[in-house]
Amino acid sequence: MYCSLNLIKLREQYNKIKSGDLGEKKVLNEVKTLGSVIHNSNISNKYLNGKIGNNQQDIVLISKRGLFIFEVKNWISSSSLEIKDGYLVGYNKDGEENNSSYPHKIVDQVLDHKNAILDLLIKNGFKAYKSSEGRDGDSRIHSFVTNANENCELSDHGATILDVKDINSKISSYPVVFSSEDVEKIRAIIEKNQLNEKERKHLIFSGDFLDKMKNYDFYLQVINELAKKV
């Protein structure tokens, strides 16, 4: 029984990884013609709580219209999403909160993404446009929660969340703020400061991890069925 439960849990985690990977591919397909794209960026950051750690951005788009960071969510078990009290919450088709609800404040995560990129650029000689808001104030850097599940509605269409199908029109609404040289310089800074693979905490960063995992689901099913009979 213990073995069976652990295999079920492992499969659930694996399916979450597969779902997240599929969602990121959808966003990549939308942004690939809009500028210079970095997938799974991972840089150092001083978080809002003062701690120093890694900050992983799913997708970074650097274009003449600005720098855009996409925190991708592909919650296949949710029929609708909203940001509630700073948290991303998923609901099933009956309107009940389901177990996809994100445990961290998504508004803080989005802001941390912006701050990590902005601080990195400033440290490398990039002149930032600070606003009266302070640390999160460069008007050319934007961070969004991006819903990649086309069967999931957004109850909240606020400034920090959008559907993958709306990415193109959203970005097109911003004015041109960077030159081609700026875009190249920003990309070079971000790429130069990527943390080494050994410093990354997510298994998904281990190269061909997902490709190797494709056959695991079949084996997990076989082992799980065998374990039930033991």
Tab-separated table of C-alpha atoms in Angstrom:
chain	number	residue	atom	x	y	z
A	1	MET	CA	0.000	0.000	0.000
A	2	TYR	CA	2.817	2.406	0.896
A	3	CYS	CA	4.544	1.673	-2.412
A	4	SER	CA	1.332	2.188	-4.361
A	5	LEU	CA	0.613	5.547	-2.729
A	6	ASN	CA	4.125	6.794	-3.374
A	7	LEU	CA	3.969	5.791	-7.037
A	8	ILE	CA	0.652	7.606	-7.399
A	9	LYS	CA	2.206	10.699	-5.822
A	10	LEU	CA	5.210	10.436	-8.129
A	11	ARG	CA	2.959	10.180	-11.167
A	12	GLU	CA	1.020	13.249	-10.013
A	13	GLN	CA	4.254	15.220	-9.737
A	14	TYR	CA	5.429	13.977	-13.119
A	15	ASN	CA	2.127	15.000	-14.734
A	16	LYS	CA	2.484	18.464	-13.211
A	17	ILE	CA	5.918	18.776	-14.809
A	18	LYS	CA	4.570	17.604	-18.168
A	19	SER	CA	1.665	20.038	-17.917
A	20	GLY	CA	3.978	22.929	-17.036
A	21	ASP	CA	6.296	22.086	-19.911
A	22	LEU	CA	3.365	22.032	-22.346
A	23	GLY	CA	2.171	25.411	-21.060
A	24	GLU	CA	5.603	26.973	-21.521
A	25	LYS	CA	5.765	25.641	-25.083
A	26	LYS	CA	2.458	27.379	-25.830
A	27	VAL	CA	3.810	30.691	-24.556
A	28	LEU	CA	7.092	30.217	-26.420
A	29	ASN	CA	5.128	29.711	-29.614
A	30	GLU	CA	3.319	33.017	-29.044
A	31	VAL	CA	6.407	35.114	-28.295
A	32	LYS	CA	9.018	33.597	-30.627
A	33	THR	CA	8.453	36.227	-33.345
A	34	LEU	CA	8.103	39.181	-30.971
A	35	GLY	CA	11.730	39.602	-29.939
A	36	SER	CA	14.630	37.824	-28.273
A	37	VAL	CA	13.509	34.970	-25.997
A	38	ILE	CA	15.216	33.278	-23.042
A	39	HIS	CA	13.557	30.117	-21.700
A	40	ASN	CA	14.057	29.075	-18.063
A	41	SER	CA	16.247	31.972	-17.011
A	42	ASN	CA	17.766	31.488	-13.578
A	43	ILE	CA	19.542	34.346	-11.806
A	44	SER	CA	20.417	35.431	-8.288
A	45	ASN	CA	17.966	37.674	-6.456
A	46	LYS	CA	17.393	39.472	-3.185
A	47	TYR	CA	13.772	38.695	-2.379
A	48	LEU	CA	11.183	40.992	-0.829
A	49	ASN	CA	11.681	39.180	2.496
A	50	GLY	CA	15.396	40.030	2.387
A	51	LYS	CA	16.650	36.519	1.576
A	52	ILE	CA	19.187	35.870	-1.182
A	53	GLY	CA	18.401	33.024	-3.543
A	54	ASN	CA	17.697	31.858	-7.074
A	55	ASN	CA	15.001	33.505	-9.152
A	56	GLN	CA	13.754	31.382	-12.030
A	57	GLN	CA	11.735	33.048	-14.767
A	58	ASP	CA	9.827	30.668	-17.057
A	59	ILE	CA	10.101	32.865	-20.144
A	60	VAL	CA	11.784	36.234	-20.704
A	61	LEU	CA	11.011	38.220	-23.839
A	62	ILE	CA	13.278	41.150	-24.690
A	63	SER	CA	11.814	43.329	-27.411
A	64	LYS	CA	11.843	46.931	-28.561
A	65	ARG	CA	8.577	47.395	-26.665
A	66	GLY	CA	10.116	46.342	-23.359
A	67	LEU	CA	11.222	43.365	-21.300
A	68	PHE	CA	8.436	40.911	-20.481
A	69	ILE	CA	8.587	38.073	-17.948
A	70	PHE	CA	5.986	35.308	-18.112
A	71	GLU	CA	5.203	33.139	-15.096
A	72	VAL	CA	3.342	30.325	-16.858
A	73	LYS	CA	0.498	28.366	-15.245
A	74	ASN	CA	-1.154	25.466	-17.046
A	75	TRP	CA	-3.548	24.160	-14.401
A	76	ILE	CA	-5.458	21.469	-16.277
A	77	SER	CA	-7.577	20.595	-13.223
A	78	SER	CA	-8.972	24.135	-12.950
A	79	SER	CA	-11.883	25.627	-14.881
A	80	SER	CA	-11.207	29.183	-13.740
A	81	LEU	CA	-8.452	31.222	-12.089
A	82	GLU	CA	-8.301	34.409	-10.123
A	83	ILE	CA	-5.868	36.339	-7.968
A	84	LYS	CA	-7.389	36.474	-4.489
A	85	ASP	CA	-5.689	38.347	-1.643
A	86	GLY	CA	-2.449	38.144	-3.592
A	87	TYR	CA	-2.680	34.373	-4.173
A	88	LEU	CA	-3.459	32.559	-7.417
A	89	VAL	CA	-6.523	30.388	-6.819
A	90	GLY	CA	-7.994	27.720	-9.084
A	91	TYR	CA	-11.639	26.589	-9.126
A	92	ASN	CA	-13.256	23.460	-10.538
A	93	LYS	CA	-16.300	23.471	-12.837
A	94	ASP	CA	-18.619	23.685	-9.800
A	95	GLY	CA	-16.913	26.836	-8.597
A	96	GLU	CA	-15.194	25.115	-5.699
A	97	GLU	CA	-11.594	25.897	-4.843
A	98	ASN	CA	-9.499	22.920	-5.917
A	99	ASN	CA	-6.110	21.595	-4.843
A	100	SER	CA	-4.263	23.477	-7.597
A	101	SER	CA	-4.253	26.629	-5.502
A	102	TYR	CA	-0.750	28.079	-5.528
A	103	PRO	CA	0.845	28.128	-2.031
A	104	HIS	CA	2.836	31.341	-2.539
A	105	LYS	CA	1.684	34.901	-3.063
A	106	ILE	CA	1.734	35.227	-6.822
A	107	VAL	CA	1.818	39.026	-6.676
A	108	ASP	CA	5.091	38.833	-4.719
A	109	GLN	CA	6.502	36.293	-7.154
A	110	VAL	CA	5.701	38.521	-10.128
A	111	LEU	CA	7.336	41.475	-8.389
A	112	ASP	CA	10.384	39.401	-7.462
A	113	HIS	CA	10.833	38.496	-11.134
A	114	LYS	CA	10.863	42.178	-12.088
A	115	ASN	CA	13.211	43.123	-9.267
A	116	ALA	CA	15.664	40.316	-10.043
A	117	ILE	CA	15.981	41.387	-13.683
A	118	LEU	CA	16.090	45.094	-12.863
A	119	ASP	CA	18.739	44.717	-10.149
A	120	LEU	CA	20.863	42.568	-12.465
A	121	LEU	CA	20.710	45.128	-15.262
A	122	ILE	CA	21.567	48.010	-12.909
A	123	LYS	CA	24.578	46.095	-11.534
A	124	ASN	CA	25.799	45.684	-15.096
A	125	GLY	CA	25.635	49.361	-15.980
A	126	PHE	CA	22.151	49.503	-17.443
A	127	LYS	CA	20.445	52.826	-16.787
A	128	ALA	CA	17.032	52.093	-15.303
A	129	TYR	CA	13.983	54.300	-15.195
A	130	LYS	CA	13.004	54.383	-11.542
A	131	SER	CA	9.545	55.634	-10.607
A	132	SER	CA	8.283	57.093	-7.361
A	133	GLU	CA	7.168	53.566	-6.428
A	134	GLY	CA	10.790	52.687	-5.808
A	135	ARG	CA	12.367	49.318	-6.408
A	136	ASP	CA	9.683	47.960	-8.758
A	137	GLY	CA	9.576	51.130	-10.784
A	138	ASP	CA	11.116	50.604	-14.246
A	139	SER	CA	8.235	51.181	-16.646
A	140	ARG	CA	9.949	49.137	-19.385
A	141	ILE	CA	9.994	45.880	-17.398
A	142	HIS	CA	6.750	43.927	-17.102
A	143	SER	CA	5.895	40.640	-15.390
A	144	PHE	CA	2.734	38.592	-15.922
A	145	VAL	CA	1.067	35.459	-14.652
A	146	THR	CA	0.132	33.699	-17.896
A	147	ASN	CA	-2.726	31.205	-18.139
A	148	ALA	CA	-1.784	28.587	-20.736
A	149	ASN	CA	-4.920	26.443	-20.358
A	150	GLU	CA	-7.398	27.492	-23.060
A	151	ASN	CA	-10.179	25.628	-21.210
A	152	CYS	CA	-9.627	27.680	-18.071
A	153	GLU	CA	-11.277	31.098	-17.752
A	154	LEU	CA	-9.758	34.061	-15.972
A	155	SER	CA	-12.098	35.522	-13.381
A	156	ASP	CA	-9.545	38.286	-12.890
A	157	HIS	CA	-8.196	40.155	-15.916
A	158	GLY	CA	-6.022	42.490	-13.861
A	159	ALA	CA	-2.709	44.026	-14.799
A	160	THR	CA	-0.664	41.029	-13.670
A	161	ILE	CA	-2.559	38.137	-15.316
A	162	LEU	CA	-3.464	37.308	-18.916
A	163	ASP	CA	-4.356	34.450	-21.239
A	164	VAL	CA	-1.729	33.083	-23.605
A	165	LYS	CA	-3.924	34.064	-26.571
A	166	ASP	CA	-3.767	37.720	-25.476
A	167	ILE	CA	0.023	37.990	-25.299
A	168	ASN	CA	0.514	39.390	-28.792
A	169	SER	CA	-2.095	42.142	-28.461
A	170	LYS	CA	-0.889	43.012	-24.947
A	171	ILE	CA	2.711	43.501	-26.020
A	172	SER	CA	1.681	45.415	-29.129
A	173	SER	CA	-0.090	47.939	-26.893
A	174	TYR	CA	3.215	49.120	-25.396
A	175	PRO	CA	5.303	51.848	-27.056
A	176	VAL	CA	8.800	51.247	-28.401
A	177	VAL	CA	11.312	51.877	-25.599
A	178	PHE	CA	14.450	49.948	-26.623
A	179	SER	CA	16.707	50.025	-29.644
A	180	SER	CA	17.986	46.860	-31.330
A	181	GLU	CA	21.304	47.473	-29.568
A	182	ASP	CA	19.530	47.677	-26.202
A	183	VAL	CA	17.830	44.342	-26.838
A	184	GLU	CA	21.136	42.649	-27.638
A	185	LYS	CA	22.863	44.214	-24.628
A	186	ILE	CA	20.101	43.164	-22.204
A	187	ARG	CA	20.075	39.599	-23.505
A	188	ALA	CA	23.852	39.384	-23.177
A	189	ILE	CA	23.712	40.551	-19.540
A	190	ILE	CA	21.016	38.038	-18.592
A	191	GLU	CA	22.721	35.144	-20.364
A	192	LYS	CA	26.120	35.988	-18.854
A	193	ASN	CA	24.673	35.872	-15.337
A	194	GLN	CA	22.806	32.573	-15.559
A	195	LEU	CA	23.501	30.310	-12.583
A	196	ASN	CA	25.222	27.001	-13.234
A	197	GLU	CA	23.139	23.847	-13.638
A	198	LYS	CA	24.350	22.521	-10.289
A	199	GLU	CA	22.928	25.603	-8.589
A	200	ARG	CA	19.450	25.101	-10.018
A	201	LYS	CA	17.004	23.445	-7.686
A	202	HIS	CA	14.415	22.236	-10.209
A	203	LEU	CA	14.827	18.817	-11.856
A	204	ILE	CA	13.304	20.182	-15.031
A	205	PHE	CA	16.598	21.986	-15.687
A	206	SER	CA	18.590	18.772	-16.008
A	207	GLY	CA	18.800	18.816	-19.794
A	208	ASP	CA	16.781	15.998	-21.330
A	209	PHE	CA	14.917	15.222	-18.102
A	210	LEU	CA	11.468	15.445	-19.677
A	211	ASP	CA	12.481	13.345	-22.674
A	212	LYS	CA	13.766	10.641	-20.354
A	213	MET	CA	10.582	10.809	-18.298
A	214	LYS	CA	8.247	10.130	-21.242
A	215	ASN	CA	8.461	6.368	-20.837
A	216	TYR	CA	8.356	6.479	-17.065
A	217	ASP	CA	4.602	6.958	-16.910
A	218	PHE	CA	4.080	3.561	-18.567
A	219	TYR	CA	6.508	1.852	-16.185
A	220	LEU	CA	4.927	3.575	-13.192
A	221	GLN	CA	1.540	2.209	-14.204
A	222	VAL	CA	2.932	-1.318	-14.538
A	223	ILE	CA	4.784	-1.128	-11.211
A	224	ASN	CA	1.763	0.408	-9.517
A	225	GLU	CA	-0.488	-2.439	-10.695
A	226	LEU	CA	2.044	-5.020	-9.540
A	227	ALA	CA	2.414	-3.298	-6.171
A	228	LYS	CA	-1.336	-3.544	-5.591
A	229	LYS	CA	-1.076	-7.334	-5.772
A	230	VAL	CA	1.798	-7.589	-3.279
